[in-house]
Amino acid sequence: YVKKMLGNDNASRTIYTLIGDENYTEAIKILENELHSFPDSTAIHSLIAYCYYQTDDFQKACQSYAKLVQLNPTNDNYKLLHAQCLYKTDNYYDAMRVSFGIQSPELKSKNSVLQAAIRYAENDIQSSKSILTECDQENEDIMIDQAVVLFKEDRFEEALEKYNEIKRVHGYIPEVAYCIALCYYRLNRFEEAHTTIAEIKASCSR
């Protein structure tokens, strides 16, 4: 489909090569030019939205995903990506509104994580916690969000327990290890914080 929209094998190969090389800026230039010829192309909007997101241009990514939802009104994945971009642009009200329209069971976990993050960003901690309690309690993202909420509430001991549980269930994750070190620090357990930071440095150098 992309090859058809771009007109030839070379053009589509160039796009995928640029994206594979993470040269999103050059890919965007080509895709923006192609949109003049194919303004309603799902394939092109999907690729350019992805590139915008990867370059942290969430405003343009938001516009592209909104167009994709318009072109594909029953595609919940595009709705979720649109809601995520709205969240990234601090448009929490519209992000939550769009998320309410996502009905796909396969996206329920990701949608709940997003909704919890939106409520957290709005400082509605209780609503964020309520959403998380209804989710899969062994899902990595859910567990991390629960730990973040505990830390936000200054419940450092409980946050530490949750982060250590994540480590046990999902293995070593550098970002989680950093949060463990931070919990140790806030609990004045400085030696353990130092040891954990040393472990992170060692893992990054491998």
Short mmCIF file of C-alpha atoms in Angstrom, two decimals, residues 62-173:
data_model
loop_
_atom_site.label_atom_id
_atom_site.label_comp_id
_atom_site.label_asym_id
_atom_site.label_seq_id
_atom_site.Cartn_x
_atom_site.Cartn_y
_atom_site.Cartn_z
CA CYS A 62 -1.30 14.76 17.20
CA GLN A 63 -2.63 16.32 14.01
CA SER A 64 -1.61 13.30 11.95
CA TYR A 65 -3.18 10.81 14.35
CA ALA A 66 -6.35 12.91 14.45
CA LYS A 67 -6.47 12.64 10.64
CA LEU A 68 -5.91 8.89 10.88
CA VAL A 69 -8.86 8.60 13.29
CA GLN A 70 -10.96 10.62 10.85
CA LEU A 71 -9.96 8.30 8.00
CA ASN A 72 -10.31 5.14 10.13
CA PRO A 73 -13.05 5.85 12.72
CA THR A 74 -13.22 2.24 13.96
CA ASN A 75 -9.45 1.84 14.48
CA ASP A 76 -8.91 1.99 18.24
CA ASN A 77 -5.14 1.81 17.90
CA TYR A 78 -5.10 5.17 16.11
CA LYS A 79 -7.38 6.57 18.83
CA LEU A 80 -4.95 5.43 21.51
CA LEU A 81 -1.99 6.98 19.69
CA HIS A 82 -3.97 10.20 19.25
CA ALA A 83 -4.79 10.25 22.97
CA GLN A 84 -1.14 9.64 23.85
CA CYS A 85 -0.08 12.61 21.72
CA LEU A 86 -2.73 14.82 23.31
CA TYR A 87 -1.33 13.76 26.69
CA LYS A 88 2.20 14.61 25.53
CA THR A 89 1.02 18.12 24.59
CA ASP A 90 -0.55 18.56 28.07
CA ASN A 91 -4.05 18.52 26.58
CA TYR A 92 -5.33 16.27 29.35
CA TYR A 93 -9.05 16.91 28.92
CA ASP A 94 -9.10 15.92 25.24
CA ALA A 95 -6.70 13.03 25.87
CA MET A 96 -9.10 11.57 28.42
CA ARG A 97 -12.08 12.25 26.15
CA VAL A 98 -10.48 10.35 23.26
CA SER A 99 -9.42 7.50 25.55
CA PHE A 100 -13.04 6.95 26.61
CA GLY A 101 -13.84 6.04 22.99
CA ILE A 102 -11.38 3.13 22.96
CA GLN A 103 -13.29 -0.14 23.34
CA SER A 104 -10.81 -2.76 22.11
CA PRO A 105 -10.12 -5.38 24.84
CA GLU A 106 -6.58 -5.80 23.48
CA LEU A 107 -5.83 -2.13 24.25
CA LYS A 108 -7.49 -2.01 27.67
CA SER A 109 -4.24 -2.27 29.63
CA LYS A 110 -2.44 0.41 27.60
CA ASN A 111 -5.49 2.66 27.73
CA SER A 112 -5.74 2.29 31.50
CA VAL A 113 -2.06 3.18 31.89
CA LEU A 114 -2.67 6.31 29.81
CA GLN A 115 -5.77 7.28 31.78
CA ALA A 116 -3.93 6.81 35.06
CA ALA A 117 -1.06 8.96 33.76
CA ILE A 118 -3.51 11.69 32.73
CA ARG A 119 -5.14 11.77 36.15
CA TYR A 120 -1.70 11.77 37.77
CA ALA A 121 -0.64 14.73 35.62
CA GLU A 122 -3.78 16.53 36.74
CA ASN A 123 -2.76 15.82 40.36
CA ASP A 124 -5.86 13.67 40.78
CA ILE A 125 -3.91 10.99 42.60
CA GLN A 126 -6.94 9.14 43.98
CA SER A 127 -8.48 8.68 40.54
CA SER A 128 -5.13 7.52 39.19
CA LYS A 129 -4.87 4.93 41.97
CA SER A 130 -8.45 3.80 41.39
CA ILE A 131 -7.77 3.16 37.69
CA LEU A 132 -4.61 1.21 38.47
CA THR A 133 -6.32 -1.08 40.98
CA GLU A 134 -8.65 -2.32 38.24
CA CYS A 135 -5.77 -3.38 35.97
CA ASP A 136 -3.56 -6.45 35.64
CA GLN A 137 -1.47 -6.22 38.79
CA GLU A 138 1.53 -7.95 37.20
CA ASN A 139 1.64 -5.72 34.12
CA GLU A 140 5.00 -3.93 34.13
CA ASP A 141 3.61 -0.50 33.24
CA ILE A 142 0.83 -0.80 35.82
CA MET A 143 3.28 -1.79 38.55
CA ILE A 144 5.59 1.10 37.68
CA ASP A 145 2.70 3.57 37.78
CA GLN A 146 1.63 2.23 41.17
CA ALA A 147 5.15 2.71 42.49
CA VAL A 148 5.26 6.25 41.09
CA VAL A 149 2.01 7.10 42.87
CA LEU A 150 3.33 5.72 46.17
CA PHE A 151 6.48 7.80 45.78
CA LYS A 152 4.36 10.88 44.98
CA GLU A 153 2.53 10.33 48.27
CA ASP A 154 5.88 10.18 50.14
CA ARG A 155 5.27 6.52 50.94
CA PHE A 156 8.87 5.66 50.18
CA GLU A 157 9.01 2.32 51.98
CA GLU A 158 5.98 1.03 50.08
CA ALA A 159 7.31 2.47 46.81
CA LEU A 160 10.59 0.65 47.44
CA GLU A 161 8.73 -2.61 48.00
CA LYS A 162 6.80 -2.13 44.75
CA TYR A 163 9.95 -1.35 42.75
CA ASN A 164 11.67 -4.42 44.19
CA GLU A 165 8.60 -6.47 43.27
CA ILE A 166 8.88 -5.18 39.69
CA LYS A 167 12.52 -6.28 39.68
CA ARG A 168 11.56 -9.76 40.90
CA VAL A 169 8.73 -10.20 38.39
CA HIS A 170 10.19 -8.51 35.32
CA GLY A 171 13.93 -8.70 35.86
CA TYR A 172 16.52 -5.94 35.93
CA ILE A 173 15.38 -2.63 34.44
#
